[in-house]
CSV table of C-alpha atoms in Angstrom, one decimal:
chain,number,residue,atom,x,y,z
M,898,MET,CA,53.4,72.6,50.2
M,899,THR,CA,54.3,75.1,47.4
M,900,TYR,CA,58.0,75.1,48.2
M,901,SER,CA,58.4,71.6,49.5
M,902,ASP,CA,60.4,68.9,47.7
M,903,LYS,CA,58.1,66.3,49.2
M,904,SER,CA,55.5,64.6,47.1
M,905,LEU,CA,51.9,65.4,47.8
M,906,THR,CA,51.5,61.8,49.1
M,907,GLU,CA,54.3,62.4,51.7
M,908,ILE,CA,52.7,65.7,52.7
M,909,ALA,CA,49.3,64.0,53.1
M,910,PHE,CA,50.8,61.4,55.4
M,911,ASP,CA,52.7,64.0,57.4
M,912,LEU,CA,49.4,65.8,58.0
M,913,ASN,CA,47.8,62.5,59.2
M,914,PHE,CA,45.6,61.9,56.1
M,915,SER,CA,45.4,58.2,55.3
M,916,HIS,CA,44.9,58.9,51.6
M,917,ILE,CA,46.0,61.7,49.3
M,918,ALA,CA,42.5,61.8,47.8
M,919,HIS,CA,41.0,62.8,51.2
M,920,MET,CA,43.6,65.5,51.7
M,921,SER,CA,42.9,66.8,48.2
M,922,LYS,CA,39.2,66.9,48.8
M,923,VAL,CA,39.6,68.8,52.1
M,924,PHE,CA,42.1,71.2,50.5
M,925,LYS,CA,39.9,71.9,47.5
M,926,LYS,CA,36.9,72.6,49.7
M,927,HIS,CA,38.9,75.0,51.8
M,928,TYR,CA,41.0,76.8,49.1
M,929,GLY,CA,38.9,76.3,46.0
M,930,HIS,CA,41.5,74.2,44.1
M,931,ALA,CA,43.4,71.0,44.4
M,932,PRO,CA,46.9,71.0,45.9
M,933,SER,CA,48.4,69.8,42.6
M,934,GLU,CA,46.8,72.9,40.9
M,935,LEU,CA,48.5,75.1,43.4
M,936,ARG,CA,51.9,73.5,42.8
M,937,ASP,CA,51.5,73.6,39.1
M,938,LYS,CA,50.5,77.2,39.1
M,939,ASN,CA,53.5,78.2,41.3
M,940,LYS,CA,55.9,76.2,39.2
M,941,GLN,CA,54.9,78.4,36.3
M,942,VAL,CA,55.4,81.6,38.2
M,943,TYR,CA,58.9,80.6,39.4
M,944,ALA,CA,60.1,78.9,36.2
């Protein structure tokens, strides 16, 4: 997810989530932050 050029919506569908909101909720519950926060954080590190 961090290094993919795919949108979070595309990743959600690839992982068989019907809605990105559901994927984000599951991700946040498991990892403690939203997928978009992870992407934004890693963009700053590699910028």
